[in-house]
Coordinates of C-alpha atoms in Angstrom, one line a residue:
M1 CA 71.0 19.0 -173.2
T2 CA 74.0 19.5 -171.0
T3 CA 76.0 22.6 -171.5
L4 CA 79.6 22.8 -170.3
T5 CA 80.3 26.4 -169.1
E6 CA 83.7 28.1 -168.6
T7 CA 83.3 27.7 -164.8
S8 CA 82.6 23.9 -164.9
V9 CA 85.3 21.5 -163.8
A10 CA 86.2 20.2 -167.2
G11 CA 85.1 16.6 -167.7
N12 CA 84.3 15.6 -164.1
D13 CA 80.5 15.2 -164.5
D14 CA 80.9 13.7 -168.0
R15 CA 83.5 11.3 -166.8
R16 CA 81.3 10.0 -164.1
D17 CA 78.3 9.7 -166.5
N18 CA 80.4 8.0 -169.2
H19 CA 81.8 5.5 -166.7
N20 CA 78.3 4.5 -165.5
N21 CA 77.0 4.2 -169.1
T22 CA 79.9 2.3 -170.7
N23 CA 80.9 0.1 -167.9
G24 CA 84.4 -0.1 -169.2
H25 CA 83.4 -1.1 -172.8
K26 CA 85.2 0.1 -175.9
L27 CA 83.8 3.3 -177.3
M28 CA 83.4 4.3 -180.9
V29 CA 84.5 8.0 -181.0
A30 CA 83.9 10.0 -184.2
L31 CA 85.7 13.3 -184.5
D32 CA 85.1 16.1 -187.0
V33 CA 88.3 18.0 -187.9
D34 CA 87.8 21.7 -189.0
G35 CA 86.2 23.6 -186.2
T36 CA 86.6 20.7 -183.8
L37 CA 90.1 19.3 -183.7
V38 CA 91.7 22.3 -185.5
D39 CA 90.7 25.9 -185.6
H40 CA 89.9 27.8 -188.8
D41 CA 93.6 28.4 -189.4
G42 CA 94.2 24.7 -189.3
H43 CA 96.0 24.7 -186.0
M44 CA 95.5 21.9 -183.5
S45 CA 96.4 22.8 -179.9
P46 CA 98.7 20.6 -177.8
G47 CA 95.8 19.9 -175.4
V48 CA 93.5 18.6 -178.2
R49 CA 96.3 16.5 -179.7
E50 CA 97.4 15.0 -176.4
S51 CA 93.8 14.2 -175.3
A52 CA 93.0 12.6 -178.6
Q53 CA 96.2 10.6 -178.5
A54 CA 95.3 9.4 -175.0
V55 CA 91.9 8.2 -176.0
V56 CA 93.5 6.3 -178.9
A57 CA 96.0 4.8 -176.6
A58 CA 93.2 3.7 -174.2
G59 CA 92.0 1.3 -176.9
H60 CA 88.8 3.0 -178.0
E61 CA 87.8 3.0 -181.7
V62 CA 88.7 6.6 -182.5
M63 CA 88.0 7.7 -186.1
I64 CA 88.1 10.9 -188.0
A65 CA 84.8 11.9 -189.7
T66 CA 85.3 14.8 -191.9
G67 CA 84.2 16.7 -195.0
R68 CA 87.9 16.8 -196.0
S69 CA 89.1 14.6 -198.8
L70 CA 91.5 11.7 -198.2
N71 CA 94.8 13.4 -198.6
A72 CA 93.8 16.3 -196.4
T73 CA 92.6 13.8 -193.7
L74 CA 95.7 11.6 -193.4
P75 CA 97.9 14.2 -191.7
I76 CA 95.2 14.6 -189.0
I77 CA 95.1 10.8 -188.5
E78 CA 98.9 10.7 -188.1
K79 CA 98.9 13.6 -185.7
I80 CA 96.5 12.0 -183.2
G81 CA 98.3 8.6 -183.5
I82 CA 95.6 6.4 -185.2
E83 CA 97.5 3.5 -186.8
R84 CA 94.7 0.9 -186.9
G85 CA 91.0 1.4 -187.4
Y86 CA 88.9 3.5 -189.8
A87 CA 88.3 7.0 -191.0
V88 CA 85.4 8.7 -192.9
C89 CA 86.3 11.3 -195.5
C90 CA 84.3 13.4 -198.0
N91 CA 81.2 13.7 -195.6
G92 CA 80.8 9.9 -195.8
G93 CA 81.7 9.5 -199.4
V94 CA 85.0 7.7 -198.7
T95 CA 85.7 5.2 -195.9
L96 CA 89.3 4.1 -195.1
R97 CA 90.7 1.1 -193.2
L98 CA 93.9 2.0 -191.4
H99 CA 96.6 -0.5 -190.7
P100 CA 100.5 -0.2 -190.7
G101 CA 100.8 -3.2 -192.8
L102 CA 99.0 -1.6 -195.8
E103 CA 100.7 0.4 -198.4
G104 CA 100.7 4.0 -197.2
G105 CA 99.0 2.8 -194.0
Y106 CA 95.5 2.7 -195.4
E107 CA 93.1 1.3 -198.0
V108 CA 89.8 2.6 -199.4
I109 CA 87.1 0.1 -198.4
H110 CA 84.0 2.1 -199.6
K111 CA 83.5 4.9 -202.1
A112 CA 80.0 6.4 -202.9
T113 CA 79.9 8.0 -206.3
F114 CA 77.1 9.9 -208.2
D115 CA 76.3 11.8 -211.4
P116 CA 76.9 15.4 -210.6
G117 CA 75.4 16.8 -213.8
P118 CA 71.8 17.6 -212.7
A119 CA 72.9 19.3 -209.5
L120 CA 75.6 21.3 -211.2
R121 CA 73.4 22.5 -214.0
A122 CA 70.7 23.6 -211.6
L123 CA 73.0 25.4 -209.4
R124 CA 75.0 27.0 -212.2
D125 CA 71.7 28.6 -213.4
R126 CA 71.0 30.0 -210.0
L127 CA 74.5 30.8 -208.8
P128 CA 76.4 31.7 -212.0
S129 CA 79.2 33.6 -210.2
A130 CA 80.0 30.7 -207.8
K131 CA 83.1 28.5 -208.1
Y132 CA 82.8 24.8 -208.6
A133 CA 85.1 21.9 -207.7
L134 CA 84.6 18.1 -208.0
E135 CA 86.4 15.1 -206.6
D136 CA 86.2 12.3 -209.1
A137 CA 86.2 8.5 -208.5
D138 CA 90.1 8.4 -208.8
G139 CA 90.6 11.1 -206.1
N140 CA 91.4 13.9 -208.6
F141 CA 89.9 17.3 -208.2
L142 CA 88.6 19.2 -211.1
S143 CA 87.7 22.9 -210.7
T144 CA 86.4 26.0 -212.4
E145 CA 88.5 29.2 -212.1
R146 CA 91.4 27.3 -210.6
F147 CA 89.4 27.0 -207.4
Q148 CA 91.7 25.6 -204.6
D149 CA 91.0 24.7 -200.9
P150 CA 93.1 22.9 -198.3
S151 CA 90.3 20.5 -197.7
F152 CA 90.9 19.0 -201.2
G153 CA 94.3 17.6 -200.2
V154 CA 95.6 17.8 -203.8
E155 CA 95.9 20.6 -206.3
A156 CA 92.7 20.9 -208.4
V157 CA 93.0 20.8 -212.2
G158 CA 91.2 23.6 -214.0
V159 CA 88.7 22.4 -216.4
D160 CA 85.6 23.8 -218.2
F161 CA 82.2 23.4 -216.8
H162 CA 81.2 20.9 -219.5
T163 CA 84.1 18.5 -218.5
M164 CA 82.9 18.6 -214.8
L165 CA 79.3 17.7 -216.0
E166 CA 80.7 14.4 -217.6
A167 CA 82.7 13.3 -214.6
T168 CA 81.7 10.8 -211.9
A169 CA 81.8 12.5 -208.5
V170 CA 82.5 11.5 -204.9
R171 CA 82.1 15.1 -203.7
V172 CA 81.1 18.4 -205.2
V173 CA 82.0 21.8 -203.6
V174 CA 80.3 25.1 -204.5
F175 CA 81.8 28.3 -203.2
S176 CA 81.0 31.9 -203.6
T177 CA 82.4 35.2 -202.2
E178 CA 79.3 37.0 -203.5
N179 CA 76.6 35.0 -201.7
T180 CA 75.6 34.4 -198.1
P181 CA 74.8 30.9 -196.6
E182 CA 71.2 32.1 -196.5
E183 CA 71.3 32.8 -200.3
F184 CA 72.8 29.4 -200.8
N185 CA 69.9 27.8 -198.9
E186 CA 67.4 29.8 -201.0
A187 CA 69.1 28.7 -204.2
I188 CA 69.0 25.0 -203.0
E189 CA 65.3 25.4 -202.2
H190 CA 64.6 27.0 -205.5
V191 CA 66.3 24.3 -207.7
G192 CA 65.5 21.3 -205.5
L193 CA 68.6 19.1 -205.3
A194 CA 67.1 15.6 -206.0
G195 CA 69.3 12.5 -205.8
V196 CA 72.0 14.0 -203.7
T197 CA 72.8 14.9 -200.1
Y198 CA 74.0 18.4 -199.3
S199 CA 75.1 20.6 -196.5
V200 CA 75.8 24.4 -196.3
G201 CA 78.9 25.5 -194.4
W202 CA 79.9 28.5 -192.4
T203 CA 80.4 30.7 -195.4
A204 CA 78.7 30.5 -198.8
W205 CA 80.1 26.9 -199.1
L206 CA 78.0 23.9 -200.3
D207 CA 79.1 20.2 -200.1
I208 CA 77.2 17.7 -202.2
A209 CA 77.5 13.9 -201.9
A210 CA 75.6 10.9 -203.2
A211 CA 72.0 10.5 -202.2
G212 CA 71.7 9.2 -198.6
V213 CA 75.5 9.6 -197.9
T214 CA 76.4 11.5 -194.8
K215 CA 79.0 11.1 -192.0
A216 CA 76.4 9.2 -190.1
S217 CA 75.6 6.7 -192.8
A218 CA 79.3 5.8 -193.1
L219 CA 79.7 5.6 -189.3
E220 CA 76.7 3.4 -188.9
N221 CA 78.2 1.0 -191.5
L222 CA 81.4 0.9 -189.4
R223 CA 79.5 0.5 -186.2
G224 CA 77.9 -2.6 -187.6
R225 CA 81.2 -3.9 -188.8
L226 CA 82.8 -3.4 -185.4
G227 CA 79.8 -4.7 -183.4
I228 CA 79.7 -1.7 -181.1
E229 CA 76.4 -0.9 -179.4
Q230 CA 74.7 2.4 -180.2
H231 CA 74.9 3.8 -176.7
L232 CA 78.7 3.3 -176.8
T233 CA 79.1 5.9 -179.7
V234 CA 80.4 9.4 -179.2
A235 CA 80.6 12.2 -181.8
I236 CA 82.0 15.7 -181.6
G237 CA 81.4 18.3 -184.4
D238 CA 80.6 21.9 -185.2
G239 CA 79.2 22.2 -188.7
R240 CA 75.9 21.7 -190.4
N241 CA 77.4 18.6 -192.1
D242 CA 77.7 17.1 -188.5
I243 CA 74.0 17.3 -187.7
E244 CA 73.2 13.7 -188.8
M245 CA 76.3 12.4 -187.0
L246 CA 75.5 14.2 -183.7
T247 CA 71.9 12.8 -183.9
W248 CA 73.2 9.3 -184.7
A249 CA 75.6 9.2 -181.8
G250 CA 74.7 7.9 -178.4
R251 CA 76.5 11.0 -177.0
G252 CA 76.6 13.8 -179.6
V253 CA 78.5 16.9 -178.6
A254 CA 78.4 20.2 -180.4
M255 CA 81.3 22.7 -180.3
G256 CA 80.6 26.0 -178.5
Q257 CA 80.8 28.1 -181.6
A258 CA 78.4 25.8 -183.6
P259 CA 75.3 27.3 -185.3
E260 CA 72.0 27.0 -183.5
E261 CA 70.7 24.1 -185.6
V262 CA 73.9 22.1 -184.8
I263 CA 73.6 22.7 -181.1
A264 CA 69.9 21.8 -181.3
A265 CA 70.9 18.4 -182.7
A266 CA 73.4 17.6 -179.9
D267 CA 73.0 16.1 -176.5
E268 CA 75.7 18.4 -175.1
V269 CA 77.6 21.6 -175.9
T270 CA 81.3 21.9 -175.0
H271 CA 83.6 24.9 -175.2
S272 CA 84.5 26.4 -178.5
V273 CA 87.4 25.3 -180.6
F274 CA 89.4 28.3 -179.4
D275 CA 89.0 27.0 -175.8
E276 CA 89.9 23.4 -176.6
G277 CA 86.3 22.2 -176.4
A278 CA 87.2 18.8 -178.0
A279 CA 89.9 18.2 -175.4
H280 CA 87.3 18.7 -172.5
V281 CA 85.1 16.0 -174.1
L282 CA 88.0 13.6 -175.0
R283 CA 89.4 13.8 -171.4
S284 CA 86.0 12.8 -170.1
L285 CA 86.3 9.5 -171.9
L286 CA 89.4 8.4 -170.0

C-alpha cells in the first residue's frame, strides 16, 4: 500500500505510475461523495471541484458512486461538470445514464429492489429505539418518526412501521442516537440479515440494499458496458460502504480519515477530506 504523506509532492509519483500503467487510455474513475468529495458539512472545496472538473474535461469516464439517493446525487454531478456518462446511487441500487438530451439530463437504467420486511422486523426487535427510513421503487422516502436526512434528496413521508413492511425497497436506512456502530454490528450479527447487503456507517447508521448489490456490483456492470479494462479503473472512498468498490478498482484509494478496515481494503491512502485528499488523487490522473 502506498501512503501519501503531508510532506509528499502531491501526485508526482502517482502521476508517473498512472502514465506508465494507462498508456494514455481512458480511465473509469468512481468517486464517493460524503467524506470524499465533500466534507461532513456537505462542503466541496474549490480544489476538489476544479480537479474533478479537469479529469472530466480530459475525457475520462468519471462517475459518482454514492450511498446518496438520486435527488441528492444530481447536484454533485452538476457541480463537477458531468453531462454525459453514468452515476451510481443508493450504494448500487440505482444506476443513471447522463446525457443533456434526456429529460432532466438523466434516465434510470437499472434499479435493484427487494422486500425489506424480514430485515426490518428482525432489526426492530433488536433496535427498538432506532429510526427507520425506506426509499421505495418510485423514489419516495417513507420514514418513522419523521426521520429526515440530506442523503435522501427528498422529504420523507412519515408512516407507521407496518406500512414500511409492505413497501418494495431500493434502500433502507436505520439510524440511532442511542447506539454505537459496534452495537449495530452486534445487532446485525445477532439477527443475521439474510437476503440483503448492508454496511454500517461512521455513526450508528446502517444502509441496506438488495442481496449482492454494492457500489462495486453496479460499477462492474458499467465497466462491461463501457468496455474498459479492469486495470484502468480508479476508485476513491472513505466509508465501509466503499470497501467492495476499493477492492474492485485497479487503483483503490482510501481517504486519510477512513476507518482501518477501509484503509486495509485500499491500494493507497491519500490525505483526509479536510486536506483535499481527493484532489491530490484526481490531479495525478491528468
